[in-house]
Structures are given as C-alpha cells and as structure tokens.
Amino acid sequence: MADPVLEGLVEYELMVILPPDMTELQLNERVGEFARFIELQGGKVLHREVTPLRPFAYRIKKHDRGYYVTFHFSCPTEKVKDFDRTVRIEMGVVRHLLVACQKHYEFKGIMEYEKEAED
C-alpha cells in the first residue's frame, strides 16, 4: 500500500458535536454530508463513529447535550484550511476540533475508550 504522505495526503481526525434536536434520519444525513464533503476535498474517510446523545459538562451555544461524530480521514494538506473554515461556518455544528494525526496513528473512538475504562 502506498504511503499517503508521499501522495500529498495527511491523516486527520475531525470531531464534531451536532445539536440534540436532530432525528435519527437527520443525523445520518448530516454524517453522510460530512463524508461526502471530505471526499469532495480529495480525501478518504478511514473510520467514523457516531455516539448516542451525550450530556456536556457545561452548556455550549444553549445546548446541554449533543451527538459526537468522529471522522478519521486522509486529505490533501492544501485543502485543510478551507475545510476547517467551512466546517466551522457552514456545517451547523455546535463545536468541532480538527487535528493532524501522528504517523502510525491508530483510531480509537469514544465508545472504545469507554469500554476499556469499564474493563
């Protein structure tokens, strides 16, 4: 398998919090929109996780809970700045965080971390 860095791709992790007033259908449509948007930027979704509705530690934009959606994806580095701006302004998220992954990063979602904590 070719090294994504050599192809101009870097792996990123995007976590978005979506509002709690979405139906399951709306939530699935929004998750699909994010995946398509990543692909339109020349990227590829490697993993994704959608958590059930979760409470916040404090209110964010008048919400006290939300859906956490995490994407692990590869994307051309030159597209990331515009990608981050579009997510922040146009995608209707409560909060988001986009970070570059270290080399040899292995995706673990919230649900997996919680399961490990229980064990």
Short mmCIF file of C-alpha atoms in Angstrom, two decimals:
data_model
loop_
_atom_site.label_atom_id
_atom_site.label_comp_id
_atom_site.label_asym_id
_atom_site.label_seq_id
_atom_site.Cartn_x
_atom_site.Cartn_y
_atom_site.Cartn_z
CA MET A 1 0.00 0.00 0.00
CA ALA A 2 1.33 3.44 -0.93
CA ASP A 3 2.30 5.87 1.82
CA PRO A 4 -0.42 8.61 1.95
CA VAL A 5 2.15 11.27 2.93
CA LEU A 6 4.07 10.61 -0.28
CA GLU A 7 0.84 11.12 -2.22
CA GLY A 8 0.34 14.54 -0.59
CA LEU A 9 -2.24 13.20 1.85
CA VAL A 10 -2.10 13.56 5.61
CA GLU A 11 -4.33 11.80 8.11
CA TYR A 12 -6.61 13.94 10.26
CA GLU A 13 -9.20 13.42 12.92
CA LEU A 14 -12.31 15.58 12.98
CA MET A 15 -14.71 15.57 15.89
CA VAL A 16 -17.95 17.49 15.55
CA ILE A 17 -20.76 17.91 18.03
CA LEU A 18 -24.16 18.06 16.39
CA PRO A 19 -27.27 19.56 18.03
CA PRO A 20 -29.50 17.28 20.13
CA ASP A 21 -32.75 18.17 18.35
CA MET A 22 -31.93 16.10 15.25
CA THR A 23 -33.91 12.99 14.35
CA GLU A 24 -32.00 9.80 13.61
CA LEU A 25 -32.63 10.32 9.90
CA GLN A 26 -31.32 13.91 10.04
CA LEU A 27 -28.28 12.75 12.00
CA ASN A 28 -27.48 10.04 9.43
CA GLU A 29 -27.94 12.52 6.57
CA ARG A 30 -25.59 15.02 8.24
CA VAL A 31 -22.95 12.34 8.84
CA GLY A 32 -23.23 11.41 5.15
CA GLU A 33 -22.82 15.09 4.20
CA PHE A 34 -19.57 15.26 6.16
CA ALA A 35 -18.27 12.08 4.50
CA ARG A 36 -19.16 13.40 1.03
CA PHE A 37 -17.57 16.77 1.84
CA ILE A 38 -14.33 15.03 2.85
CA GLU A 39 -14.35 13.11 -0.43
CA LEU A 40 -15.03 16.30 -2.42
CA GLN A 41 -11.85 17.74 -0.90
CA GLY A 42 -9.91 14.81 -2.36
CA GLY A 43 -9.91 12.92 0.92
CA LYS A 44 -10.93 9.47 2.03
CA VAL A 45 -12.80 8.53 5.22
CA LEU A 46 -10.86 5.81 7.02
CA HIS A 47 -13.08 5.43 10.12
CA ARG A 48 -16.10 7.13 11.58
CA GLU A 49 -18.00 6.87 14.83
CA VAL A 50 -21.33 8.33 15.88
CA THR A 51 -22.09 8.27 19.59
CA PRO A 52 -25.54 8.29 21.15
CA LEU A 53 -26.75 11.58 22.60
CA ARG A 54 -24.33 12.60 25.37
CA PRO A 55 -24.51 15.27 28.09
CA PHE A 56 -21.98 18.12 28.16
CA ALA A 57 -20.04 19.18 31.23
CA TYR A 58 -21.32 22.73 30.57
CA ARG A 59 -23.72 24.46 28.16
CA ILE A 60 -22.44 25.18 24.66
CA LYS A 61 -24.45 27.50 22.40
CA LYS A 62 -27.59 26.97 24.54
CA HIS A 63 -27.25 23.17 24.38
CA ASP A 64 -26.53 20.85 27.29
CA ARG A 65 -26.05 17.68 25.21
CA GLY A 66 -25.25 16.62 21.66
CA TYR A 67 -24.15 13.90 19.26
CA TYR A 68 -20.40 13.40 18.94
CA VAL A 69 -19.28 12.34 15.49
CA THR A 70 -15.64 11.48 14.85
CA PHE A 71 -14.03 11.03 11.44
CA HIS A 72 -10.52 9.70 10.83
CA PHE A 73 -9.63 10.60 7.26
CA SER A 74 -6.84 11.41 4.84
CA CYS A 75 -6.87 14.66 2.89
CA PRO A 76 -4.50 16.82 0.82
CA THR A 77 -2.76 19.29 3.13
CA GLU A 78 -3.58 22.29 0.93
CA LYS A 79 -7.33 21.67 1.39
CA VAL A 80 -7.37 21.53 5.20
CA LYS A 81 -7.50 25.26 5.99
CA ASP A 82 -10.57 25.81 3.78
CA PHE A 83 -12.08 22.54 5.01
CA ASP A 84 -11.78 23.65 8.65
CA ARG A 85 -13.30 27.04 7.86
CA THR A 86 -16.25 25.50 6.01
CA VAL A 87 -16.99 23.09 8.87
CA ARG A 88 -16.87 25.94 11.39
CA ILE A 89 -19.10 28.32 9.44
CA GLU A 90 -21.41 26.34 7.16
CA MET A 91 -21.96 22.83 8.53
CA GLY A 92 -24.22 23.69 11.50
CA VAL A 93 -22.09 22.18 14.26
CA VAL A 94 -22.21 23.06 17.95
CA ARG A 95 -18.44 22.64 18.25
CA HIS A 96 -15.66 20.98 16.25
CA LEU A 97 -12.00 20.07 16.50
CA LEU A 98 -9.73 19.14 13.60
CA VAL A 99 -6.24 17.79 14.32
CA ALA A 100 -3.49 16.21 12.23
CA CYS A 101 -2.68 12.65 13.27
CA GLN A 102 0.80 11.46 14.06
CA LYS A 103 2.43 8.90 11.81
CA HIS A 104 1.22 5.35 12.57
CA TYR A 105 -1.88 6.71 14.34
CA GLU A 106 -4.48 4.08 15.23
CA PHE A 107 -8.07 5.30 15.50
CA LYS A 108 -9.94 4.67 18.74
CA GLY A 109 -13.39 6.11 19.19
CA ILE A 110 -15.12 7.36 22.32
CA MET A 111 -17.10 4.15 22.65
CA GLU A 112 -13.91 2.06 22.60
CA TYR A 113 -12.26 4.23 25.26
CA GLU A 114 -15.36 3.93 27.47
CA LYS A 115 -15.39 0.16 27.08
CA GLU A 116 -11.72 -0.03 28.09
CA ALA A 117 -12.45 2.14 31.14
CA GLU A 118 -15.22 -0.24 32.24
CA ASP A 119 -12.93 -3.29 32.00
#
